[in-house]
PDB file of C-alpha atoms and ligand atoms in Angstrom:
ATOM      1  CA  MET A 549       1.624  -5.087  34.622  1.00  0.00           C
ATOM      2  CA  ILE A 550       1.392  -2.946  37.635  1.00  0.00           C
ATOM      3  CA  LYS A 551       5.059  -2.125  37.580  1.00  0.00           C
ATOM      4  CA  GLN A 552       4.710  -0.942  33.921  1.00  0.00           C
ATOM      5  CA  PHE A 553       1.562   1.065  34.722  1.00  0.00           C
ATOM      6  CA  LEU A 554       3.203   2.823  37.551  1.00  0.00           C
ATOM      7  CA  ARG A 555       6.454   3.473  35.545  1.00  0.00           C
ATOM      8  CA  LYS A 556       4.497   5.161  32.906  1.00  0.00           C
ATOM      9  CA  ARG A 557       2.469   7.272  35.475  1.00  0.00           C
ATOM     10  CA  VAL A 558       5.713   8.440  37.282  1.00  0.00           C
ATOM     11  CA  LYS A 559       7.292   9.287  33.812  1.00  0.00           C
ATOM     12  CA  THR A 560       4.123  11.393  32.914  1.00  0.00           C
ATOM     13  CA  VAL A 561       4.340  13.500  36.214  1.00  0.00           C
ATOM     14  CA  LYS A 562       7.991  14.289  35.253  1.00  0.00           C
ATOM     15  CA  ASP A 563       7.158  15.182  31.714  1.00  0.00           C
ATOM     16  CA  ILE A 564       4.291  17.498  33.146  1.00  0.00           C
ATOM     17  CA  LEU A 565       6.713  19.155  35.371  1.00  0.00           C
ATOM     18  CA  ASN A 566       9.261  19.550  32.549  1.00  0.00           C
ATOM     19  CA  THR A 567       6.746  20.903  30.021  1.00  0.00           C
ATOM     20  CA  TYR A 568       4.313  23.125  31.751  1.00  0.00           C
ATOM     21  CA  VAL A 569       6.161  24.147  35.086  1.00  0.00           C
ATOM     22  CA  ARG A 570       9.858  24.161  34.406  1.00  0.00           C
ATOM     23  CA  LYS A 571       9.396  24.741  30.570  1.00  0.00           C
ATOM     24  CA  ARG A 572      12.602  22.927  30.060  1.00  0.00           C
ATOM     25  CA  GLY A 573      14.350  22.616  26.634  1.00  0.00           C
ATOM     26  CA  GLN A 574      14.067  23.933  23.086  1.00  0.00           C
ATOM     27  CA  ASN A 575      12.960  22.219  19.878  1.00  0.00           C
ATOM     28  CA  TYR A 576      15.792  19.967  18.380  1.00  0.00           C
ATOM     29  CA  ARG A 577      17.699  20.562  15.252  1.00  0.00           C
ATOM     30  CA  ASP A 578      15.824  17.740  13.518  1.00  0.00           C
ATOM     31  CA  THR A 579      17.860  17.969  10.266  1.00  0.00           C
ATOM     32  CA  GLU A 580      21.108  17.029  12.331  1.00  0.00           C
ATOM     33  CA  TRP A 581      19.903  15.268  15.344  1.00  0.00           C
ATOM     34  CA  TRP A 582      18.950  11.963  13.879  1.00  0.00           C
ATOM     35  CA  ASP A 583      22.307  11.377  12.231  1.00  0.00           C
ATOM     36  CA  ASN A 584      24.485  12.900  14.963  1.00  0.00           C
ATOM     37  CA  SER A 585      22.857  11.765  17.960  1.00  0.00           C
ATOM     38  CA  PHE A 586      20.450   8.785  17.264  1.00  0.00           C
ATOM     39  CA  TYR A 587      21.505   6.605  14.619  1.00  0.00           C
ATOM     40  CA  THR A 588      24.941   6.237  16.195  1.00  0.00           C
ATOM     41  CA  GLU A 589      25.202   2.387  16.031  1.00  0.00           C
ATOM     42  CA  GLY A 590      23.536   1.597  12.746  1.00  0.00           C
ATOM     43  CA  ILE A 591      20.030   1.092  11.280  1.00  0.00           C
ATOM     44  CA  SER A 592      17.650  -1.720  11.910  1.00  0.00           C
ATOM     45  CA  ASP A 593      14.078  -1.948  13.251  1.00  0.00           C
ATOM     46  CA  ARG A 594      15.189  -2.123  16.829  1.00  0.00           C
ATOM     47  CA  GLN A 595      17.529   0.822  16.360  1.00  0.00           C
ATOM     48  CA  THR A 596      14.632   3.121  15.229  1.00  0.00           C
ATOM     49  CA  ILE A 597      13.582   2.890  18.767  1.00  0.00           C
ATOM     50  CA  SER A 598      16.947   3.306  20.536  1.00  0.00           C
ATOM     51  CA  PRO A 599      20.603   2.269  19.715  1.00  0.00           C
ATOM     52  CA  LYS A 600      20.688  -0.629  22.103  1.00  0.00           C
ATOM     53  CA  LYS A 601      17.034  -1.660  21.981  1.00  0.00           C
ATOM     54  CA  ASN A 602      16.419  -5.358  22.782  1.00  0.00           C
ATOM     55  CA  GLN A 603      15.448  -7.200  19.631  1.00  0.00           C
ATOM     56  CA  LEU A 604      12.546  -9.072  21.289  1.00  0.00           C
ATOM     57  CA  SER A 605      10.943  -5.997  22.771  1.00  0.00           C
ATOM     58  CA  ALA A 606      11.201  -4.142  19.564  1.00  0.00           C
ATOM     59  CA  LYS A 607       9.603  -7.031  17.617  1.00  0.00           C
ATOM     60  CA  TYR A 608       6.743  -7.161  20.223  1.00  0.00           C
ATOM     61  CA  HIS A 609       6.262  -3.456  19.785  1.00  0.00           C
ATOM     62  CA  TYR A 610       5.988  -3.641  15.955  1.00  0.00           C
ATOM     63  CA  ASN A 611       3.712  -6.664  16.165  1.00  0.00           C
ATOM     64  CA  SER A 612       1.308  -4.957  18.376  1.00  0.00           C
ATOM     65  CA  VAL A 613       1.173  -1.824  16.048  1.00  0.00           C
ATOM     66  CA  GLU A 614       0.566  -4.047  13.145  1.00  0.00           C
ATOM     67  CA  MET A 615      -2.262  -5.698  14.649  1.00  0.00           C
ATOM     68  CA  GLN A 616      -4.026  -2.339  15.077  1.00  0.00           C
ATOM     69  CA  ILE A 617      -3.591  -1.610  11.387  1.00  0.00           C
ATOM     70  CA  LEU A 618      -4.509  -5.076  10.306  1.00  0.00           C
ATOM     71  CA  LYS A 619      -7.679  -5.068  12.373  1.00  0.00           C
ATOM     72  CA  HIS A 620      -8.609  -1.761  10.739  1.00  0.00           C
ATOM     73  CA  LEU A 621      -7.960  -3.000   7.089  1.00  0.00           C
ATOM     74  CA  TYR A 622      -9.719  -6.389   7.694  1.00  0.00           C
ATOM     75  CA  ASN A 623     -12.849  -5.046   9.467  1.00  0.00           C
ATOM     76  CA  ASN A 624     -13.388  -2.400   6.894  1.00  0.00           C
ATOM     77  CA  GLY A 625     -12.765  -4.606   3.858  1.00  0.00           C
ATOM     78  CA  ILE A 626      -9.885  -2.597   2.764  1.00  0.00           C
ATOM     79  CA  SER A 627      -7.411  -4.258   0.117  1.00  0.00           C
ATOM     80  CA  LEU A 628      -4.061  -2.768  -0.475  1.00  0.00           C
ATOM     81  CA  ASN A 629      -3.535  -4.798  -3.651  1.00  0.00           C
ATOM     82  CA  GLN A 630      -1.833  -2.603  -6.227  1.00  0.00           C
ATOM     83  CA  SER A 631      -1.887   0.323  -4.014  1.00  0.00           C
ATOM     84  CA  THR A 632       0.452   3.312  -3.813  1.00  0.00           C
ATOM     85  CA  VAL A 633       1.785   3.998  -0.285  1.00  0.00           C
ATOM     86  CA  LEU A 634       3.874   6.713   1.192  1.00  0.00           C
ATOM     87  CA  ASP A 635       5.882   6.098   4.278  1.00  0.00           C
ATOM     88  CA  ILE A 636       7.094   9.117   6.137  1.00  0.00           C
ATOM     89  CA  GLY A 637       9.979   8.769   8.539  1.00  0.00           C
ATOM     90  CA  SER A 638      10.890   5.443   7.085  1.00  0.00           C
ATOM     91  CA  GLY A 639      13.787   4.492   9.416  1.00  0.00           C
ATOM     92  CA  SER A 640      14.862   0.948   8.565  1.00  0.00           C
ATOM     93  CA  GLY A 641      11.864   0.319   6.190  1.00  0.00           C
ATOM     94  CA  HIS A 642       9.720  -1.743   8.586  1.00  0.00           C
ATOM     95  CA  TRP A 643       6.586  -0.242   7.234  1.00  0.00           C
ATOM     96  CA  ILE A 644       7.567  -0.276   3.445  1.00  0.00           C
ATOM     97  CA  ASP A 645       8.176  -4.133   3.883  1.00  0.00           C
ATOM     98  CA  PHE A 646       4.882  -4.505   5.657  1.00  0.00           C
ATOM     99  CA  TYR A 647       2.677  -2.782   3.023  1.00  0.00           C
ATOM    100  CA  ARG A 648       4.580  -4.365   0.343  1.00  0.00           C
ATOM    101  CA  TYR A 649       3.634  -7.693   1.847  1.00  0.00           C
ATOM    102  CA  LEU A 650       0.117  -6.539   1.956  1.00  0.00           C
ATOM    103  CA  GLY A 651       0.108  -6.049  -1.748  1.00  0.00           C
ATOM    104  CA  SER A 652       1.412  -2.285  -2.409  1.00  0.00           C
ATOM    105  CA  THR A 653       3.144  -2.098  -5.740  1.00  0.00           C
ATOM    106  CA  LYS A 654       4.360   1.506  -5.367  1.00  0.00           C
ATOM    107  CA  LEU A 655       6.041   2.566  -2.252  1.00  0.00           C
ATOM    108  CA  ILE A 656       7.648   5.936  -1.596  1.00  0.00           C
ATOM    109  CA  GLY A 657       9.681   6.637   1.510  1.00  0.00           C
ATOM    110  CA  ILE A 658      10.834   9.914   3.101  1.00  0.00           C
ATOM    111  CA  ASP A 659      13.344  10.324   5.927  1.00  0.00           C
ATOM    112  CA  VAL A 660      15.196  13.389   7.299  1.00  0.00           C
ATOM    113  CA  SER A 661      18.215  11.007   8.306  1.00  0.00           C
ATOM    114  CA  LEU A 662      20.861  10.534   5.642  1.00  0.00           C
ATOM    115  CA  SER A 663      22.031   7.372   7.339  1.00  0.00           C
ATOM    116  CA  SER A 664      18.483   6.032   6.918  1.00  0.00           C
ATOM    117  CA  VAL A 665      18.064   7.120   3.444  1.00  0.00           C
ATOM    118  CA  ASN A 666      21.371   5.569   2.383  1.00  0.00           C
ATOM    119  CA  TYR A 667      20.374   2.326   4.117  1.00  0.00           C
ATOM    120  CA  LEU A 668      17.218   2.279   2.365  1.00  0.00           C
ATOM    121  CA  LYS A 669      18.474   2.849  -0.975  1.00  0.00           C
ATOM    122  CA  LYS A 670      20.905   0.013  -0.533  1.00  0.00           C
ATOM    123  CA  LYS A 671      18.280  -2.095   0.909  1.00  0.00           C
ATOM    124  CA  TYR A 672      15.891  -1.635  -2.004  1.00  0.00           C
ATOM    125  CA  SER A 673      18.543  -1.246  -4.776  1.00  0.00           C
ATOM    126  CA  GLU A 674      16.986  -4.279  -6.570  1.00  0.00           C
ATOM    127  CA  ASN A 675      13.449  -3.191  -5.925  1.00  0.00           C
ATOM    128  CA  PRO A 676      12.256  -0.500  -8.510  1.00  0.00           C
ATOM    129  CA  ASP A 677       8.885  -0.249  -6.785  1.00  0.00           C
ATOM    130  CA  VAL A 678      10.469   1.490  -3.827  1.00  0.00           C
ATOM    131  CA  VAL A 679      11.595   5.062  -4.045  1.00  0.00           C
ATOM    132  CA  VAL A 680      13.200   6.975  -1.163  1.00  0.00           C
ATOM    133  CA  HIS A 681      13.584  10.673  -0.617  1.00  0.00           C
ATOM    134  CA  HIS A 682      15.912  12.506   1.845  1.00  0.00           C
ATOM    135  CA  GLY A 683      14.503  15.535   3.767  1.00  0.00           C
ATOM    136  CA  LYS A 684      11.966  16.752   6.174  1.00  0.00           C
ATOM    137  CA  VAL A 685       8.492  15.654   5.385  1.00  0.00           C
ATOM    138  CA  SER A 686       7.117  19.215   5.724  1.00  0.00           C
ATOM    139  CA  GLU A 687       9.649  20.210   2.850  1.00  0.00           C
ATOM    140  CA  ILE A 688       9.186  17.337   0.580  1.00  0.00           C
ATOM    141  CA  LEU A 689       5.531  16.036   0.649  1.00  0.00           C
ATOM    142  CA  ASP A 690       4.135  19.175  -1.439  1.00  0.00           C
ATOM    143  CA  LYS A 691       6.828  18.663  -4.089  1.00  0.00           C
ATOM    144  CA  LEU A 692       5.977  15.038  -4.875  1.00  0.00           C
ATOM    145  CA  ASP A 693       3.709  15.073  -7.720  1.00  0.00           C
ATOM    146  CA  GLU A 694       1.627  11.778  -6.614  1.00  0.00           C
ATOM    147  CA  LYS A 695      -1.617  10.610  -5.015  1.00  0.00           C
ATOM    148  CA  TYR A 696      -1.530   7.766  -2.520  1.00  0.00           C
ATOM    149  CA  ASP A 697      -3.885   5.205  -1.234  1.00  0.00           C
ATOM    150  CA  LEU A 698      -2.321   5.258   2.135  1.00  0.00           C
ATOM    151  CA  ILE A 699       0.012   7.470   3.996  1.00  0.00           C
ATOM    152  CA  ASN A 700       1.905   5.726   6.907  1.00  0.00           C
ATOM    153  CA  ALA A 701       3.278   7.823   9.841  1.00  0.00           C
ATOM    154  CA  ILE A 702       4.318   5.363  12.485  1.00  0.00           C
ATOM    155  CA  GLY A 703       6.521   6.759  15.238  1.00  0.00           C
ATOM    156  CA  ILE A 704       7.241  10.118  13.474  1.00  0.00           C
ATOM    157  CA  MET A 705       4.495  12.896  13.941  1.00  0.00           C
ATOM    158  CA  PHE A 706       5.397  13.219  17.721  1.00  0.00           C
ATOM    159  CA  HIS A 707       8.993  13.807  16.483  1.00  0.00           C
ATOM    160  CA  VAL A 708       7.780  16.746  14.332  1.00  0.00           C
ATOM    161  CA  VAL A 709       8.008  19.032  17.365  1.00  0.00           C
ATOM    162  CA  ASP A 710       7.580  22.337  15.574  1.00  0.00           C
ATOM    163  CA  ASP A 711       3.894  22.970  15.806  1.00  0.00           C
ATOM    164  CA  GLY A 712       3.555  24.908  12.405  1.00  0.00           C
ATOM    165  CA  ASP A 713       5.422  21.862  10.680  1.00  0.00           C
ATOM    166  CA  TRP A 714       3.199  19.301  12.401  1.00  0.00           C
ATOM    167  CA  LEU A 715      -0.077  21.198  11.233  1.00  0.00           C
ATOM    168  CA  SER A 716       1.106  21.761   7.691  1.00  0.00           C
ATOM    169  CA  THR A 717       2.296  18.190   7.416  1.00  0.00           C
ATOM    170  CA  ILE A 718      -1.276  17.003   8.368  1.00  0.00           C
ATOM    171  CA  LYS A 719      -2.778  19.368   5.798  1.00  0.00           C
ATOM    172  CA  SER A 720      -0.411  18.120   3.109  1.00  0.00           C
ATOM    173  CA  THR A 721      -1.244  14.558   3.792  1.00  0.00           C
ATOM    174  CA  GLN A 722      -4.811  15.159   3.146  1.00  0.00           C
ATOM    175  CA  LYS A 723      -3.911  16.999  -0.012  1.00  0.00           C
ATOM    176  CA  SER A 724      -1.785  13.976  -1.269  1.00  0.00           C
ATOM    177  CA  LEU A 725      -4.337  11.110  -0.616  1.00  0.00           C
ATOM    178  CA  LYS A 726      -6.711   9.876  -3.132  1.00  0.00           C
ATOM    179  CA  LYS A 727     -10.425  10.057  -2.057  1.00  0.00           C
ATOM    180  CA  GLY A 728     -11.057   7.390   0.554  1.00  0.00           C
ATOM    181  CA  GLY A 729      -7.374   7.199   1.226  1.00  0.00           C
ATOM    182  CA  LEU A 730      -6.042   6.448   4.596  1.00  0.00           C
ATOM    183  CA  PHE A 731      -3.684   8.458   7.021  1.00  0.00           C
ATOM    184  CA  VAL A 732      -2.177   5.868   9.470  1.00  0.00           C
ATOM    185  CA  VAL A 733      -0.527   7.528  12.589  1.00  0.00           C
ATOM    186  CA  GLY A 734       1.240   5.869  15.458  1.00  0.00           C
ATOM    187  CA  GLY A 735       1.206   7.838  18.693  1.00  0.00           C
ATOM    188  CA  HIS A 736      -0.338   8.486  22.003  1.00  0.00           C
ATOM    189  CA  PHE A 737      -3.453  10.620  21.541  1.00  0.00           C
ATOM    190  CA  GLY A 738      -4.066  11.311  25.147  1.00  0.00           C
ATOM    191  CA  ILE A 739      -5.569  14.216  27.248  1.00  0.00           C
ATOM    192  CA  LEU A 740      -2.474  16.346  27.708  1.00  0.00           C
ATOM    193  CA  ASP A 741      -1.504  18.437  24.819  1.00  0.00           C
ATOM    194  CA  GLY A 742       1.983  19.579  23.732  1.00  0.00           C
ATOM    195  CA  LEU A 743       3.674  17.324  26.277  1.00  0.00           C
ATOM    196  CA  ASN A 744       7.410  17.122  25.774  1.00  0.00           C
ATOM    197  CA  VAL A 745       8.324  13.475  26.688  1.00  0.00           C
ATOM    198  CA  GLN A 746      11.855  13.297  25.397  1.00  0.00           C
ATOM    199  CA  ILE A 747      14.503  16.151  26.157  1.00  0.00           C
ATOM    200  CA  ASP A 748      18.027  15.134  25.600  1.00  0.00           C
ATOM    201  CA  SER A 749      21.215  16.032  27.541  1.00  0.00           C
ATOM    202  CA  ASN A 750      21.675  19.335  25.517  1.00  0.00           C
ATOM    203  CA  GLY A 751      18.276  20.367  26.267  1.00  0.00           C
ATOM    204  CA  GLN A 752      16.786  19.570  22.836  1.00  0.00           C
ATOM    205  CA  ILE A 753      13.139  18.555  22.733  1.00  0.00           C
ATOM    206  CA  ASN A 754      12.767  15.454  20.104  1.00  0.00           C
ATOM    207  CA  LYS A 755       9.320  14.374  21.003  1.00  0.00           C
ATOM    208  CA  ARG A 756       6.080  16.145  21.752  1.00  0.00           C
ATOM    209  CA  LEU A 757       2.642  14.423  22.082  1.00  0.00           C
ATOM    210  CA  ARG A 758      -0.430  16.190  20.946  1.00  0.00           C
ATOM    211  CA  SER A 759      -3.822  15.353  22.635  1.00  0.00           C
ATOM    212  CA  LYS A 760      -6.479  13.310  21.010  1.00  0.00           C
ATOM    213  CA  ARG A 761      -8.644  16.565  21.038  1.00  0.00           C
ATOM    214  CA  HIS A 762      -5.861  18.568  19.223  1.00  0.00           C
ATOM    215  CA  TRP A 763      -5.380  15.686  16.554  1.00  0.00           C
ATOM    216  CA  THR A 764      -9.291  15.432  15.995  1.00  0.00           C
ATOM    217  CA  SER A 765      -9.501  19.194  15.455  1.00  0.00           C
ATOM    218  CA  ALA A 766      -6.460  19.439  13.024  1.00  0.00           C
ATOM    219  CA  LEU A 767      -7.659  16.399  11.004  1.00  0.00           C
ATOM    220  CA  LYS A 768     -11.240  17.499  10.749  1.00  0.00           C
ATOM    221  CA  LYS A 769     -10.089  21.074   9.628  1.00  0.00           C
ATOM    222  CA  ALA A 770      -7.728  19.584   7.088  1.00  0.00           C
ATOM    223  CA  GLY A 771     -10.831  17.827   5.640  1.00  0.00           C
ATOM    224  CA  TYR A 772     -10.646  14.220   6.877  1.00  0.00           C
ATOM    225  CA  SER A 773     -13.920  12.789   7.014  1.00  0.00           C
ATOM    226  CA  GLN A 774     -13.573   9.681   9.448  1.00  0.00           C
ATOM    227  CA  LEU A 775     -11.342   9.091  12.255  1.00  0.00           C
ATOM    228  CA  GLN A 776     -10.782   5.887  14.186  1.00  0.00           C
ATOM    229  CA  PHE A 777      -8.533   5.589  17.326  1.00  0.00           C
ATOM    230  CA  TYR A 778      -7.127   2.171  18.469  1.00  0.00           C
ATOM    231  CA  SER A 779      -5.664   2.001  21.891  1.00  0.00           C
ATOM    232  CA  ASN A 780      -2.976  -0.496  22.375  1.00  0.00           C
ATOM    233  CA  ASN A 781      -1.994  -1.512  25.865  1.00  0.00           C
ATOM    234  CA  ALA A 782       0.762  -3.885  24.824  1.00  0.00           C
ATOM    235  CA  TYR A 783       3.168  -1.976  26.928  1.00  0.00           C
ATOM    236  CA  LEU A 784       1.546  -3.401  30.133  1.00  0.00           C
ATOM    237  CA  TRP A 785       2.583  -6.966  29.407  1.00  0.00           C
ATOM    238  CA  ILE A 786       6.334  -6.652  28.745  1.00  0.00           C
ATOM    239  CA  ASN A 787       9.038  -5.633  31.189  1.00  0.00           C
ATOM    240  CA  ASN A 788      10.653  -3.028  29.007  1.00  0.00           C
ATOM    241  CA  SER A 789       9.636   0.479  27.920  1.00  0.00           C
ATOM    242  CA  LEU A 790       8.087   0.718  24.604  1.00  0.00           C
ATOM    243  CA  PRO A 791       7.368   3.835  22.351  1.00  0.00           C
ATOM    244  CA  GLU A 792       3.827   5.274  22.283  1.00  0.00           C
ATOM    245  CA  ASN A 793       1.983   2.585  20.085  1.00  0.00           C
ATOM    246  CA  ASN A 794      -1.703   3.633  19.871  1.00  0.00           C
ATOM    247  CA  VAL A 795      -2.886   3.927  16.277  1.00  0.00           C
ATOM    248  CA  LEU A 796      -5.013   6.503  14.669  1.00  0.00           C
ATOM    249  CA  ILE A 797      -6.536   6.022  11.136  1.00  0.00           C
ATOM    250  CA  ALA A 798      -8.039   9.029   9.352  1.00  0.00           C
ATOM    251  CA  THR A 799      -9.911   8.517   6.125  1.00  0.00           C
ATOM    252  CA  LYS A 800     -10.066  11.222   3.429  1.00  0.00           C
TER     253      LYS A 800
HETATM  254  C1  LIG B2349      11.318   6.660  15.693  1.00  0.00           C
HETATM  255  S1  LIG B2349      11.939   6.587  14.065  1.00  0.00           S
HETATM  256  C2  LIG B2349      10.544   5.462  13.342  1.00  0.00           C
HETATM  257  C3  LIG B2349      10.932   4.876  12.074  1.00  0.00           C
HETATM  258  C4  LIG B2349       9.901   4.100  11.311  1.00  0.00           C
HETATM  259  N1  LIG B2349       8.704   4.883  11.072  1.00  0.00           N
HETATM  260  C5  LIG B2349       9.307   2.908  12.225  1.00  0.00           C
HETATM  261  O1  LIG B2349       8.330   2.850  12.903  1.00  0.00           O
HETATM  262  O2  LIG B2349      10.230   1.830  12.296  1.00  0.00           O
HETATM  263  C6  LIG B2349      11.574   8.046  13.366  1.00  0.00           C
HETATM  264  C7  LIG B2349      11.986   8.314  12.053  1.00  0.00           C
HETATM  265  O3  LIG B2349      11.517   9.556  11.481  1.00  0.00           O
HETATM  266  C8  LIG B2349      12.461  10.184  10.955  1.00  0.00           C
HETATM  267  N2  LIG B2349      12.152  11.554  11.122  1.00  0.00           N
HETATM  268  C9  LIG B2349      12.076  12.437  12.115  1.00  0.00           C
HETATM  269  N3  LIG B2349      11.392  13.680  11.988  1.00  0.00           N
HETATM  270  C10 LIG B2349      11.319  13.719  10.571  1.00  0.00           C
HETATM  271  C11 LIG B2349      10.962  14.578   9.716  1.00  0.00           C
HETATM  272  N4  LIG B2349      10.524  16.006   9.950  1.00  0.00           N
HETATM  273  N5  LIG B2349      10.747  14.412   8.451  1.00  0.00           N
HETATM  274  C12 LIG B2349      11.140  13.245   7.889  1.00  0.00           C
HETATM  275  N6  LIG B2349      11.530  12.099   8.595  1.00  0.00           N
HETATM  276  C13 LIG B2349      11.723  12.442   9.925  1.00  0.00           C
HETATM  277  C14 LIG B2349      13.784   9.793  11.751  1.00  0.00           C
HETATM  278  O4  LIG B2349      14.921  10.069  10.903  1.00  0.00           O
HETATM  279  C15 LIG B2349      13.628   8.422  12.020  1.00  0.00           C
HETATM  280  O5  LIG B2349      14.199   7.525  10.983  1.00  0.00           O
END
């Protein structure tokens, strides 16, 4: 536990230096990077974290995030029976399966990676309730003529490193939700804003964390009425690094 805590603190110090002092890197080319530099060994739940991620640790991560979402749904008496769900940054479809299990009957996925989209189209080829679109969320969402009960964005909003795209995506989610609909986001939501936490060997920044304060102000301005932050300290209890896995649930 102490080892994990310290590992994270040391990493944060390095990220602070790279972001605010050395100002390293430039925004990545997100339309190419996922296919060319990330999904190099195939698509599966664990490979949405990294190409060689350990299966147990990946499962542990997903379970810990699921618990935050289930807690919110149960404690607020929210049923997803017959719901329409949009999943942005769908990866291997973990969250499509999760909401399907909870009763959603119409599921729409978006992913910028063609490898992911091809994988998902094959995976759901026998399931007409699942539709998958290829492209950047900031370019696709406004074009879809649909209103959702829930928009899921686990492990993706920090990969929208362009600040303009990030903001416009938040506004688009609000417009695309039904009244009372939920925007479920996985991320960090800490004190530091605009912290670049992943810069690849070519100097491409592919992950930027926005602060809880920045998230709160952007969501309120977009018109969300109620915000709930769930902190998840599961990372302390496994000897492996996990992606940011706190959860924010905003209600329209
Ligand atoms: C870390 S993976 C997470 C996948 C999935 N949400 C999960 O939790 O298993 C991020 C996914 O988001 C996709 N992605 C990244 N930026 C995107 C963007 N701007 N628009 C759509 N998809 C994007 C990537 O291709 C990748 O499949």
